[in-house]
mmCIF file with all atom_site columns, C-alpha atoms in Angstrom:
data_model
loop_
_atom_site.group_PDB
_atom_site.id
_atom_site.type_symbol
_atom_site.label_atom_id
_atom_site.label_alt_id
_atom_site.label_comp_id
_atom_site.label_asym_id
_atom_site.label_entity_id
_atom_site.label_seq_id
_atom_site.pdbx_PDB_ins_code
_atom_site.Cartn_x
_atom_site.Cartn_y
_atom_site.Cartn_z
_atom_site.occupancy
_atom_site.B_iso_or_equiv
_atom_site.pdbx_formal_charge
_atom_site.auth_seq_id
_atom_site.auth_comp_id
_atom_site.auth_asym_id
_atom_site.auth_atom_id
_atom_site.pdbx_PDB_model_num
ATOM 1   C CA . UNK L 1 1   ? -18.740 -4.880  -23.492 1.00 63.00 ? 1   UNK L CA 1
ATOM 2   C CA . UNK L 1 2   ? -17.097 -1.486  -24.233 1.00 81.00 ? 2   UNK L CA 1
ATOM 3   C CA . UNK L 1 3   ? -17.932 -0.190  -20.965 1.00 93.00 ? 3   UNK L CA 1
ATOM 4   C CA . UNK L 1 4   ? -18.777 3.784   -20.398 1.00 96.00 ? 4   UNK L CA 1
ATOM 5   C CA . UNK L 1 5   ? -16.951 6.261   -22.846 1.00 97.00 ? 5   UNK L CA 1
ATOM 6   C CA . UNK L 1 6   ? -16.346 9.710   -22.092 1.00 97.00 ? 6   UNK L CA 1
ATOM 7   C CA . UNK L 1 7   ? -14.679 12.112  -23.995 1.00 97.00 ? 7   UNK L CA 1
ATOM 8   C CA . UNK L 1 8   ? -12.809 14.226  -23.801 1.00 97.00 ? 8   UNK L CA 1
ATOM 9   C CA . UNK L 1 9   ? -9.879  12.517  -21.004 1.00 96.00 ? 9   UNK L CA 1
ATOM 10  C CA . UNK L 1 10  ? -8.477  15.455  -20.565 1.00 97.00 ? 10  UNK L CA 1
ATOM 11  C CA . UNK L 1 11  ? -9.891  19.329  -21.255 1.00 97.00 ? 11  UNK L CA 1
ATOM 12  C CA . UNK L 1 12  ? -7.643  22.495  -20.407 1.00 98.00 ? 12  UNK L CA 1
ATOM 13  C CA . UNK L 1 13  ? -9.236  25.858  -21.557 1.00 97.00 ? 13  UNK L CA 1
ATOM 14  C CA . UNK L 1 14  ? -9.622  29.462  -20.348 1.00 97.00 ? 14  UNK L CA 1
ATOM 15  C CA . UNK L 1 15  ? -11.985 31.267  -18.243 1.00 97.00 ? 15  UNK L CA 1
ATOM 16  C CA . UNK L 1 16  ? -15.015 32.327  -19.784 1.00 97.00 ? 16  UNK L CA 1
ATOM 17  C CA . UNK L 1 17  ? -14.958 29.424  -22.731 1.00 97.00 ? 17  UNK L CA 1
ATOM 18  C CA . UNK L 1 18  ? -17.725 27.106  -23.308 1.00 97.00 ? 18  UNK L CA 1
ATOM 19  C CA . UNK L 1 19  ? -16.875 23.408  -22.402 1.00 98.00 ? 19  UNK L CA 1
ATOM 20  C CA . UNK L 1 20  ? -18.752 20.501  -24.088 1.00 98.00 ? 20  UNK L CA 1
ATOM 21  C CA . UNK L 1 21  ? -18.243 17.279  -22.558 1.00 98.00 ? 21  UNK L CA 1
ATOM 22  C CA . UNK L 1 22  ? -19.313 13.577  -23.783 1.00 98.00 ? 22  UNK L CA 1
ATOM 23  C CA . UNK L 1 23  ? -20.640 10.614  -22.719 1.00 98.00 ? 23  UNK L CA 1
ATOM 24  C CA . UNK L 1 24  ? -21.833 7.408   -24.077 1.00 98.00 ? 24  UNK L CA 1
ATOM 25  C CA . UNK L 1 25  ? -23.782 4.905   -22.151 1.00 97.00 ? 25  UNK L CA 1
ATOM 26  C CA . UNK L 1 26  ? -23.467 0.935   -21.845 1.00 95.00 ? 26  UNK L CA 1
ATOM 27  C CA . UNK L 1 27  ? -25.964 -0.179  -24.406 1.00 94.00 ? 27  UNK L CA 1
ATOM 28  C CA . UNK L 1 28  ? -29.105 -0.900  -22.920 1.00 91.00 ? 28  UNK L CA 1
ATOM 29  C CA . UNK L 1 29  ? -29.025 0.978   -19.761 1.00 92.00 ? 29  UNK L CA 1
ATOM 30  C CA . UNK L 1 30  ? -31.433 3.572   -19.445 1.00 90.00 ? 30  UNK L CA 1
ATOM 31  C CA . UNK L 1 31  ? -30.380 5.553   -16.379 1.00 91.00 ? 31  UNK L CA 1
ATOM 32  C CA . UNK L 1 32  ? -27.345 8.175   -16.957 1.00 94.00 ? 32  UNK L CA 1
ATOM 33  C CA . UNK L 1 33  ? -25.436 9.872   -13.959 1.00 95.00 ? 33  UNK L CA 1
ATOM 34  C CA . UNK L 1 34  ? -23.619 13.469  -14.218 1.00 97.00 ? 34  UNK L CA 1
ATOM 35  C CA . UNK L 1 35  ? -20.815 13.444  -11.143 1.00 96.00 ? 35  UNK L CA 1
ATOM 36  C CA . UNK L 1 36  ? -18.260 16.346  -10.462 1.00 96.00 ? 36  UNK L CA 1
ATOM 37  C CA . UNK L 1 37  ? -15.181 14.839  -8.284  1.00 95.00 ? 37  UNK L CA 1
ATOM 38  C CA . UNK L 1 38  ? -13.272 17.629  -6.274  1.00 93.00 ? 38  UNK L CA 1
ATOM 39  C CA . UNK L 1 39  ? -10.472 17.256  -3.373  1.00 88.00 ? 39  UNK L CA 1
ATOM 40  C CA . UNK L 1 40  ? -12.603 19.580  -1.786  1.00 88.00 ? 40  UNK L CA 1
ATOM 41  C CA . UNK L 1 41  ? -16.025 18.308  -2.365  1.00 88.00 ? 41  UNK L CA 1
ATOM 42  C CA . UNK L 1 42  ? -15.638 14.639  -2.793  1.00 88.00 ? 42  UNK L CA 1
ATOM 43  C CA . UNK L 1 43  ? -18.381 12.805  -5.131  1.00 91.00 ? 43  UNK L CA 1
ATOM 44  C CA . UNK L 1 44  ? -21.068 15.350  -6.155  1.00 92.00 ? 44  UNK L CA 1
ATOM 45  C CA . UNK L 1 45  ? -24.247 14.249  -8.281  1.00 92.00 ? 45  UNK L CA 1
ATOM 46  C CA . UNK L 1 46  ? -25.037 17.035  -10.763 1.00 96.00 ? 46  UNK L CA 1
ATOM 47  C CA . UNK L 1 47  ? -27.651 15.650  -12.911 1.00 95.00 ? 47  UNK L CA 1
ATOM 48  C CA . UNK L 1 48  ? -29.531 12.060  -13.543 1.00 91.00 ? 48  UNK L CA 1
ATOM 49  C CA . UNK L 1 49  ? -31.721 11.068  -16.109 1.00 93.00 ? 49  UNK L CA 1
ATOM 50  C CA . UNK L 1 50  ? -33.846 8.321   -16.611 1.00 90.00 ? 50  UNK L CA 1
ATOM 51  C CA . UNK L 1 51  ? -35.167 6.599   -20.263 1.00 91.00 ? 51  UNK L CA 1
ATOM 52  C CA . UNK L 1 52  ? -33.558 9.849   -21.870 1.00 94.00 ? 52  UNK L CA 1
ATOM 53  C CA . UNK L 1 53  ? -35.337 12.295  -19.227 1.00 94.00 ? 53  UNK L CA 1
ATOM 54  C CA . UNK L 1 54  ? -34.161 14.640  -16.705 1.00 93.00 ? 54  UNK L CA 1
ATOM 55  C CA . UNK L 1 55  ? -35.422 13.169  -13.317 1.00 90.00 ? 55  UNK L CA 1
ATOM 56  C CA . UNK L 1 56  ? -33.283 15.509  -10.764 1.00 88.00 ? 56  UNK L CA 1
ATOM 57  C CA . UNK L 1 57  ? -30.678 18.221  -11.465 1.00 92.00 ? 57  UNK L CA 1
ATOM 58  C CA . UNK L 1 58  ? -30.802 20.102  -8.135  1.00 90.00 ? 58  UNK L CA 1
ATOM 59  C CA . UNK L 1 59  ? -26.907 19.412  -8.229  1.00 91.00 ? 59  UNK L CA 1
ATOM 60  C CA . UNK L 1 60  ? -26.041 21.536  -11.100 1.00 94.00 ? 60  UNK L CA 1
ATOM 61  C CA . UNK L 1 61  ? -24.571 24.360  -9.545  1.00 87.00 ? 61  UNK L CA 1
ATOM 62  C CA . UNK L 1 62  ? -25.603 26.773  -11.930 1.00 86.00 ? 62  UNK L CA 1
ATOM 63  C CA . UNK L 1 63  ? -27.545 28.480  -14.701 1.00 91.00 ? 63  UNK L CA 1
ATOM 64  C CA . UNK L 1 64  ? -24.125 28.010  -16.175 1.00 96.00 ? 64  UNK L CA 1
ATOM 65  C CA . UNK L 1 65  ? -24.033 23.905  -16.437 1.00 97.00 ? 65  UNK L CA 1
ATOM 66  C CA . UNK L 1 66  ? -26.662 22.557  -18.848 1.00 97.00 ? 66  UNK L CA 1
ATOM 67  C CA . UNK L 1 67  ? -27.208 18.700  -19.614 1.00 97.00 ? 67  UNK L CA 1
ATOM 68  C CA . UNK L 1 68  ? -28.935 16.924  -22.687 1.00 97.00 ? 68  UNK L CA 1
ATOM 69  C CA . UNK L 1 69  ? -29.589 13.668  -23.557 1.00 97.00 ? 69  UNK L CA 1
ATOM 70  C CA . UNK L 1 70  ? -30.714 13.366  -26.995 1.00 96.00 ? 70  UNK L CA 1
ATOM 71  C CA . UNK L 1 71  ? -30.730 9.697   -27.711 1.00 95.00 ? 71  UNK L CA 1
ATOM 72  C CA . UNK L 1 72  ? -30.300 6.452   -25.221 1.00 94.00 ? 72  UNK L CA 1
ATOM 73  C CA . UNK L 1 73  ? -26.654 6.522   -26.094 1.00 95.00 ? 73  UNK L CA 1
ATOM 74  C CA . UNK L 1 74  ? -25.490 9.966   -25.842 1.00 96.00 ? 74  UNK L CA 1
ATOM 75  C CA . UNK L 1 75  ? -25.080 12.390  -23.451 1.00 98.00 ? 75  UNK L CA 1
ATOM 76  C CA . UNK L 1 76  ? -23.617 16.044  -22.645 1.00 98.00 ? 76  UNK L CA 1
ATOM 77  C CA . UNK L 1 77  ? -22.878 17.737  -19.993 1.00 98.00 ? 77  UNK L CA 1
ATOM 78  C CA . UNK L 1 78  ? -22.418 22.016  -20.854 1.00 98.00 ? 78  UNK L CA 1
ATOM 79  C CA . UNK L 1 79  ? -20.653 24.478  -18.917 1.00 97.00 ? 79  UNK L CA 1
ATOM 80  C CA . UNK L 1 80  ? -20.759 28.006  -20.341 1.00 97.00 ? 80  UNK L CA 1
ATOM 81  C CA . UNK L 1 81  ? -19.113 30.417  -19.476 1.00 96.00 ? 81  UNK L CA 1
ATOM 82  C CA . UNK L 1 82  ? -16.484 27.926  -17.632 1.00 97.00 ? 82  UNK L CA 1
ATOM 83  C CA . UNK L 1 83  ? -14.858 29.449  -14.400 1.00 96.00 ? 83  UNK L CA 1
ATOM 84  C CA . UNK L 1 84  ? -11.198 28.402  -12.437 1.00 97.00 ? 84  UNK L CA 1
ATOM 85  C CA . UNK L 1 85  ? -13.313 26.747  -9.843  1.00 96.00 ? 85  UNK L CA 1
ATOM 86  C CA . UNK L 1 86  ? -14.989 24.613  -12.219 1.00 97.00 ? 86  UNK L CA 1
ATOM 87  C CA . UNK L 1 87  ? -11.781 22.829  -12.389 1.00 97.00 ? 87  UNK L CA 1
ATOM 88  C CA . UNK L 1 88  ? -12.663 19.149  -11.208 1.00 97.00 ? 88  UNK L CA 1
ATOM 89  C CA . UNK L 1 89  ? -13.017 15.390  -12.827 1.00 97.00 ? 89  UNK L CA 1
ATOM 90  C CA . UNK L 1 90  ? -16.320 14.592  -14.275 1.00 98.00 ? 90  UNK L CA 1
ATOM 91  C CA . UNK L 1 91  ? -17.326 11.354  -14.235 1.00 97.00 ? 91  UNK L CA 1
ATOM 92  C CA . UNK L 1 92  ? -20.436 10.165  -16.339 1.00 97.00 ? 92  UNK L CA 1
ATOM 93  C CA . UNK L 1 93  ? -22.259 6.655   -15.129 1.00 96.00 ? 93  UNK L CA 1
ATOM 94  C CA . UNK L 1 94  ? -25.095 4.427   -16.312 1.00 94.00 ? 94  UNK L CA 1
ATOM 95  C CA . UNK L 1 95  ? -26.853 1.762   -14.807 1.00 91.00 ? 95  UNK L CA 1
ATOM 96  C CA . UNK L 1 96  ? -30.172 -0.359  -15.992 1.00 85.00 ? 96  UNK L CA 1
ATOM 97  C CA . UNK L 1 97  ? -33.234 -0.187  -14.505 1.00 68.00 ? 97  UNK L CA 1
ATOM 98  C CA . UNK L 1 98  ? -34.815 -2.881  -16.387 1.00 60.00 ? 98  UNK L CA 1
ATOM 99  C CA . UNK L 1 99  ? -32.348 -5.578  -14.510 1.00 57.00 ? 99  UNK L CA 1
ATOM 100 C CA . UNK L 1 100 ? -34.045 -3.898  -10.891 1.00 58.00 ? 100 UNK L CA 1
ATOM 101 C CA . UNK L 1 101 ? -33.679 -0.611  -8.877  1.00 60.00 ? 101 UNK L CA 1
ATOM 102 C CA . UNK L 1 102 ? -30.379 -2.569  -7.021  1.00 70.00 ? 102 UNK L CA 1
ATOM 103 C CA . UNK L 1 103 ? -27.925 -2.834  -10.425 1.00 82.00 ? 103 UNK L CA 1
ATOM 104 C CA . UNK L 1 104 ? -25.494 -1.057  -10.136 1.00 88.00 ? 104 UNK L CA 1
ATOM 105 C CA . UNK L 1 105 ? -23.815 2.017   -11.482 1.00 91.00 ? 105 UNK L CA 1
ATOM 106 C CA . UNK L 1 106 ? -21.134 1.922   -14.224 1.00 94.00 ? 106 UNK L CA 1
ATOM 107 C CA . UNK L 1 107 ? -18.445 4.467   -14.087 1.00 95.00 ? 107 UNK L CA 1
ATOM 108 C CA . UNK L 1 108 ? -16.400 5.920   -16.966 1.00 96.00 ? 108 UNK L CA 1
ATOM 109 C CA . UNK L 1 109 ? -12.762 7.047   -16.538 1.00 94.00 ? 109 UNK L CA 1
ATOM 110 C CA . UNK L 1 110 ? -13.881 10.298  -16.184 1.00 96.00 ? 110 UNK L CA 1
ATOM 111 C CA . UNK L 1 111 ? -12.929 13.627  -17.879 1.00 97.00 ? 111 UNK L CA 1
ATOM 112 C CA . UNK L 1 112 ? -10.107 15.582  -15.854 1.00 97.00 ? 112 UNK L CA 1
ATOM 113 C CA . UNK L 1 113 ? -11.503 19.464  -16.670 1.00 98.00 ? 113 UNK L CA 1
ATOM 114 C CA . UNK L 1 114 ? -8.940  22.736  -16.128 1.00 98.00 ? 114 UNK L CA 1
ATOM 115 C CA . UNK L 1 115 ? -9.975  26.138  -16.193 1.00 98.00 ? 115 UNK L CA 1
ATOM 116 C CA . UNK L 1 116 ? -7.398  28.897  -16.481 1.00 97.00 ? 116 UNK L CA 1
ATOM 117 C CA . UNK B 2 1   ? -33.088 11.892  3.738   1.00 82.00 ? 1   UNK B CA 1
ATOM 118 C CA . UNK B 2 2   ? -31.155 8.813   2.530   1.00 87.00 ? 2   UNK B CA 1
ATOM 119 C CA . UNK B 2 3   ? -27.605 9.260   3.724   1.00 90.00 ? 3   UNK B CA 1
ATOM 120 C CA . UNK B 2 4   ? -24.083 7.018   3.762   1.00 94.00 ? 4   UNK B CA 1
ATOM 121 C CA . UNK B 2 5   ? -21.319 7.942   6.417   1.00 95.00 ? 5   UNK B CA 1
ATOM 122 C CA . UNK B 2 6   ? -18.256 6.513   6.315   1.00 93.00 ? 6   UNK B CA 1
ATOM 123 C CA . UNK B 2 7   ? -15.220 6.231   8.542   1.00 85.00 ? 7   UNK B CA 1
ATOM 124 C CA . UNK B 2 8   ? -12.733 9.195   7.508   1.00 83.00 ? 8   UNK B CA 1
ATOM 125 C CA . UNK B 2 9   ? -9.385  8.557   6.349   1.00 83.00 ? 9   UNK B CA 1
ATOM 126 C CA . UNK B 2 10  ? -6.580  8.118   5.067   1.00 94.00 ? 10  UNK B CA 1
ATOM 127 C CA . UNK B 2 11  ? -5.761  4.580   6.152   1.00 96.00 ? 11  UNK B CA 1
ATOM 128 C CA . UNK B 2 12  ? -2.277  3.328   6.615   1.00 97.00 ? 12  UNK B CA 1
ATOM 129 C CA . UNK B 2 13  ? -1.476  -0.042  6.563   1.00 97.00 ? 13  UNK B CA 1
ATOM 130 C CA . UNK B 2 14  ? 1.093   -2.498  6.348   1.00 97.00 ? 14  UNK B CA 1
ATOM 131 C CA . UNK B 2 15  ? 1.217   -5.389  3.880   1.00 97.00 ? 15  UNK B CA 1
ATOM 132 C CA . UNK B 2 16  ? -0.747  -8.430  4.558   1.00 97.00 ? 16  UNK B CA 1
ATOM 133 C CA . UNK B 2 17  ? -2.554  -6.369  7.540   1.00 97.00 ? 17  UNK B CA 1
ATOM 134 C CA . UNK B 2 18  ? -6.559  -6.964  8.189   1.00 98.00 ? 18  UNK B CA 1
ATOM 135 C CA . UNK B 2 19  ? -8.540  -4.117  6.946   1.00 97.00 ? 19  UNK B CA 1
ATOM 136 C CA . UNK B 2 20  ? -11.824 -2.474  8.033   1.00 97.00 ? 20  UNK B CA 1
ATOM 137 C CA . UNK B 2 21  ? -13.626 0.769   6.752   1.00 97.00 ? 21  UNK B CA 1
ATOM 138 C CA . UNK B 2 22  ? -16.674 1.111   8.429   1.00 97.00 ? 22  UNK B CA 1
ATOM 139 C CA . UNK B 2 23  ? -20.012 2.212   6.558   1.00 97.00 ? 23  UNK B CA 1
ATOM 140 C CA . UNK B 2 24  ? -23.033 3.455   8.232   1.00 97.00 ? 24  UNK B CA 1
ATOM 141 C CA . UNK B 2 25  ? -26.239 3.890   5.999   1.00 96.00 ? 25  UNK B CA 1
ATOM 142 C CA . UNK B 2 26  ? -29.949 5.952   6.789   1.00 94.00 ? 26  UNK B CA 1
ATOM 143 C CA . UNK B 2 27  ? -32.305 5.008   4.496   1.00 90.00 ? 27  UNK B CA 1
ATOM 144 C CA . UNK B 2 28  ? -36.546 6.013   3.980   1.00 83.00 ? 28  UNK B CA 1
ATOM 145 C CA . UNK B 2 29  ? -36.890 2.557   2.533   1.00 80.00 ? 29  UNK B CA 1
ATOM 146 C CA . UNK B 2 30  ? -34.957 -0.939  1.983   1.00 83.00 ? 30  UNK B CA 1
ATOM 147 C CA . UNK B 2 31  ? -31.926 0.165   0.085   1.00 90.00 ? 31  UNK B CA 1
ATOM 148 C CA . UNK B 2 32  ? -28.886 -1.968  -1.794  1.00 92.00 ? 32  UNK B CA 1
ATOM 149 C CA . UNK B 2 33  ? -25.657 -1.512  -0.611  1.00 94.00 ? 33  UNK B CA 1
ATOM 150 C CA . UNK B 2 34  ? -22.523 -1.564  -2.399  1.00 95.00 ? 34  UNK B CA 1
ATOM 151 C CA . UNK B 2 35  ? -18.551 -0.641  -2.105  1.00 97.00 ? 35  UNK B CA 1
ATOM 152 C CA . UNK B 2 36  ? -17.003 0.857   -4.994  1.00 97.00 ? 36  UNK B CA 1
ATOM 153 C CA . UNK B 2 37  ? -13.032 1.080   -5.667  1.00 97.00 ? 37  UNK B CA 1
ATOM 154 C CA . UNK B 2 38  ? -11.213 3.908   -7.240  1.00 96.00 ? 38  UNK B CA 1
ATOM 155 C CA . UNK B 2 39  ? -7.668  3.935   -8.772  1.00 95.00 ? 39  UNK B CA 1
ATOM 156 C CA . UNK B 2 40  ? -5.567  6.723   -9.293  1.00 89.00 ? 40  UNK B CA 1
ATOM 157 C CA . UNK B 2 41  ? -6.838  8.124   -12.587 1.00 87.00 ? 41  UNK B CA 1
ATOM 158 C CA . UNK B 2 42  ? -10.076 6.190   -13.654 1.00 90.00 ? 42  UNK B CA 1
ATOM 159 C CA . UNK B 2 43  ? -13.316 6.092   -12.606 1.00 92.00 ? 43  UNK B CA 1
ATOM 160 C CA . UNK B 2 44  ? -15.132 4.359   -9.608  1.00 95.00 ? 44  UNK B CA 1
ATOM 161 C CA . UNK B 2 45  ? -15.543 -0.307  -10.268 1.00 95.00 ? 45  UNK B CA 1
ATOM 162 C CA . UNK B 2 46  ? -18.373 -1.972  -8.343  1.00 95.00 ? 46  UNK B CA 1
ATOM 163 C CA . UNK B 2 47  ? -16.385 -3.929  -5.716  1.00 97.00 ? 47  UNK B CA 1
ATOM 164 C CA . UNK B 2 48  ? -18.938 -5.880  -4.567  1.00 97.00 ? 48  UNK B CA 1
ATOM 165 C CA . UNK B 2 49  ? -22.825 -5.626  -3.237  1.00 95.00 ? 49  UNK B CA 1
ATOM 166 C CA . UNK B 2 50  ? -25.510 -7.013  -0.867  1.00 95.00 ? 50  UNK B CA 1
ATOM 167 C CA . UNK B 2 51  ? -29.434 -6.263  -1.607  1.00 91.00 ? 51  UNK B CA 1
ATOM 168 C CA . UNK B 2 52  ? -30.825 -7.963  1.177   1.00 90.00 ? 52  UNK B CA 1
ATOM 169 C CA . UNK B 2 53  ? -30.608 -7.796  5.162   1.00 92.00 ? 53  UNK B CA 1
ATOM 170 C CA . UNK B 2 54  ? -27.487 -10.552 6.263   1.00 95.00 ? 54  UNK B CA 1
ATOM 171 C CA . UNK B 2 55  ? -26.271 -10.799 2.633   1.00 95.00 ? 55  UNK B CA 1
ATOM 172 C CA . UNK B 2 56  ? -22.608 -10.894 1.997   1.00 97.00 ? 56  UNK B CA 1
ATOM 173 C CA . UNK B 2 57  ? -20.864 -9.449  -0.786  1.00 96.00 ? 57  UNK B CA 1
ATOM 174 C CA . UNK B 2 58  ? -17.418 -10.456 -1.555  1.00 97.00 ? 58  UNK B CA 1
ATOM 175 C CA . UNK B 2 59  ? -15.109 -10.084 -4.433  1.00 97.00 ? 59  UNK B CA 1
ATOM 176 C CA . UNK B 2 60  ? -11.267 -10.077 -4.504  1.00 96.00 ? 60  UNK B CA 1
ATOM 177 C CA . UNK B 2 61  ? -11.140 -10.970 -0.835  1.00 97.00 ? 61  UNK B CA 1
ATOM 178 C CA . UNK B 2 62  ? -12.742 -8.323  0.154   1.00 98.00 ? 62  UNK B CA 1
ATOM 179 C CA . UNK B 2 63  ? -15.933 -8.874  2.413   1.00 98.00 ? 63  UNK B CA 1
ATOM 180 C CA . UNK B 2 64  ? -18.781 -6.690  3.553   1.00 98.00 ? 64  UNK B CA 1
ATOM 181 C CA . UNK B 2 65  ? -22.223 -8.232  5.482   1.00 98.00 ? 65  UNK B CA 1
ATOM 182 C CA . UNK B 2 66  ? -25.534 -6.160  5.222   1.00 97.00 ? 66  UNK B CA 1
ATOM 183 C CA . UNK B 2 67  ? -26.179 -5.614  8.543   1.00 96.00 ? 67  UNK B CA 1
ATOM 184 C CA . UNK B 2 68  ? -29.892 -4.081  9.414   1.00 93.00 ? 68  UNK B CA 1
ATOM 185 C CA . UNK B 2 69  ? -30.046 -4.213  12.971  1.00 94.00 ? 69  UNK B CA 1
ATOM 186 C CA . UNK B 2 70  ? -27.122 -1.946  12.756  1.00 95.00 ? 70  UNK B CA 1
ATOM 187 C CA . UNK B 2 71  ? -27.639 -0.536  9.934   1.00 96.00 ? 71  UNK B CA 1
ATOM 188 C CA . UNK B 2 72  ? -23.876 -1.580  8.397   1.00 97.00 ? 72  UNK B CA 1
ATOM 189 C CA . UNK B 2 73  ? -22.198 -2.624  5.710   1.00 98.00 ? 73  UNK B CA 1
ATOM 190 C CA . UNK B 2 74  ? -18.302 -2.614  6.975   1.00 98.00 ? 74  UNK B CA 1
ATOM 191 C CA . UNK B 2 75  ? -15.671 -3.608  3.967   1.00 98.00 ? 75  UNK B CA 1
ATOM 192 C CA . UNK B 2 76  ? -13.327 -5.880  5.367   1.00 98.00 ? 76  UNK B CA 1
ATOM 193 C CA . UNK B 2 77  ? -9.789  -8.026  4.177   1.00 98.00 ? 77  UNK B CA 1
ATOM 194 C CA . UNK B 2 78  ? -7.724  -10.436 5.780   1.00 97.00 ? 78  UNK B CA 1
ATOM 195 C CA . UNK B 2 79  ? -4.676  -9.428  4.275   1.00 96.00 ? 79  UNK B CA 1
ATOM 196 C CA . UNK B 2 80  ? -4.276  -6.511  1.947   1.00 97.00 ? 80  UNK B CA 1
ATOM 197 C CA . UNK B 2 81  ? -1.779  -5.859  -0.966  1.00 97.00 ? 81  UNK B CA 1
ATOM 198 C CA . UNK B 2 82  ? 0.108   -3.028  -1.788  1.00 97.00 ? 82  UNK B CA 1
ATOM 199 C CA . UNK B 2 83  ? -2.452  -3.239  -4.620  1.00 96.00 ? 83  UNK B CA 1
ATOM 200 C CA . UNK B 2 84  ? -5.163  -2.699  -2.686  1.00 97.00 ? 84  UNK B CA 1
ATOM 201 C CA . UNK B 2 85  ? -4.198  1.236   -2.219  1.00 97.00 ? 85  UNK B CA 1
ATOM 202 C CA . UNK B 2 86  ? -7.065  3.282   -3.805  1.00 97.00 ? 86  UNK B CA 1
ATOM 203 C CA . UNK B 2 87  ? -10.230 5.094   -2.474  1.00 96.00 ? 87  UNK B CA 1
ATOM 204 C CA . UNK B 2 88  ? -13.341 3.018   -1.238  1.00 97.00 ? 88  UNK B CA 1
ATOM 205 C CA . UNK B 2 89  ? -16.669 4.552   -1.114  1.00 96.00 ? 89  UNK B CA 1
ATOM 206 C CA . UNK B 2 90  ? -19.415 3.411   -0.054  1.00 96.00 ? 90  UNK B CA 1
ATOM 207 C CA . UNK B 2 91  ? -23.179 3.520   -1.495  1.00 95.00 ? 91  UNK B CA 1
ATOM 208 C CA . UNK B 2 92  ? -26.702 2.678   -1.282  1.00 92.00 ? 92  UNK B CA 1
ATOM 209 C CA . UNK B 2 93  ? -29.221 2.757   -4.273  1.00 89.00 ? 93  UNK B CA 1
ATOM 210 C CA . UNK B 2 94  ? -32.722 2.813   -2.711  1.00 82.00 ? 94  UNK B CA 1
ATOM 211 C CA . UNK B 2 95  ? -36.038 2.508   -4.771  1.00 74.00 ? 95  UNK B CA 1
ATOM 212 C CA . UNK B 2 96  ? -37.912 4.757   -2.425  1.00 72.00 ? 96  UNK B CA 1
ATOM 213 C CA . UNK B 2 97  ? -35.823 7.439   -4.211  1.00 69.00 ? 97  UNK B CA 1
ATOM 214 C CA . UNK B 2 98  ? -36.388 6.734   -7.322  1.00 66.00 ? 98  UNK B CA 1
ATOM 215 C CA . UNK B 2 99  ? -32.965 4.231   -8.043  1.00 66.00 ? 99  UNK B CA 1
ATOM 216 C CA . UNK B 2 100 ? -30.744 7.494   -6.965  1.00 78.00 ? 100 UNK B CA 1
ATOM 217 C CA . UNK B 2 101 ? -27.682 6.644   -5.446  1.00 87.00 ? 101 UNK B CA 1
ATOM 218 C CA . UNK B 2 102 ? -26.158 7.993   -2.332  1.00 90.00 ? 102 UNK B CA 1
ATOM 219 C CA . UNK B 2 103 ? -22.165 7.779   -2.014  1.00 92.00 ? 103 UNK B CA 1
ATOM 220 C CA . UNK B 2 104 ? -20.011 8.060   1.206   1.00 93.00 ? 104 UNK B CA 1
ATOM 221 C CA . UNK B 2 105 ? -16.776 10.837  1.151   1.00 92.00 ? 105 UNK B CA 1
ATOM 222 C CA . UNK B 2 106 ? -14.695 8.188   0.261   1.00 94.00 ? 106 UNK B CA 1
ATOM 223 C CA . UNK B 2 107 ? -11.875 6.503   2.345   1.00 95.00 ? 107 UNK B CA 1
ATOM 224 C CA . UNK B 2 108 ? -8.503  6.761   0.792   1.00 95.00 ? 108 UNK B CA 1
ATOM 225 C CA . UNK B 2 109 ? -6.444  3.688   1.661   1.00 97.00 ? 109 UNK B CA 1
ATOM 226 C CA . UNK B 2 110 ? -2.547  3.154   1.196   1.00 97.00 ? 110 UNK B CA 1
ATOM 227 C CA . UNK B 2 111 ? -0.784  -0.249  1.747   1.00 97.00 ? 111 UNK B CA 1
ATOM 228 C CA . UNK B 2 112 ? 3.469   -0.032  2.400   1.00 97.00 ? 112 UNK B CA 1
ATOM 229 C CA . UNK B 2 113 ? 5.226   -3.223  1.487   1.00 95.00 ? 113 UNK B CA 1
#
């Protein structure tokens, strides 16, 4: 089990640039979550998918943020244009609803985004 | 709506001290409860879980008991080690909310030799 794989691990970009974060969930998992973590706001849910369909995107801060899940093994989170206040660690997590609603989340190691 | 409240940190303990991190929850249904641990530079890792009332989750010397009457899931360890220094998150998953997870704000623990 390779776990949830996120790339890149670190991203430094200038304000106004487009940023794309990538996630490969654990094979067989059909729920995928994107979180953002900062010192000020802690862990925030941005969006989650079940069976590749977005279920709740109410946590997406602005239209600058978008997320896609074109298939069961890949998801992207895009920020365009990026702003310094987007600097944070972004986590992807997956879970398997098929094994029960109480199956835990499995997190990737995150992408640390710095926007200058 | 559903929510999780955990004790404010940071917590600093000496090695071999007893640890308690309080967690209480509010849920519309009958949730599963989890403790996650985050080491520096890493993602959250599942530490333990409990899925019904009076269940006790345990792992690596940590324990937590699902108390429905007090809506609590406090994390305990009898003797902490320096390697336990991390941030601990309490969380719940409620089938009534479509498998969404709710996390507490996290409690930072530092164990000093």
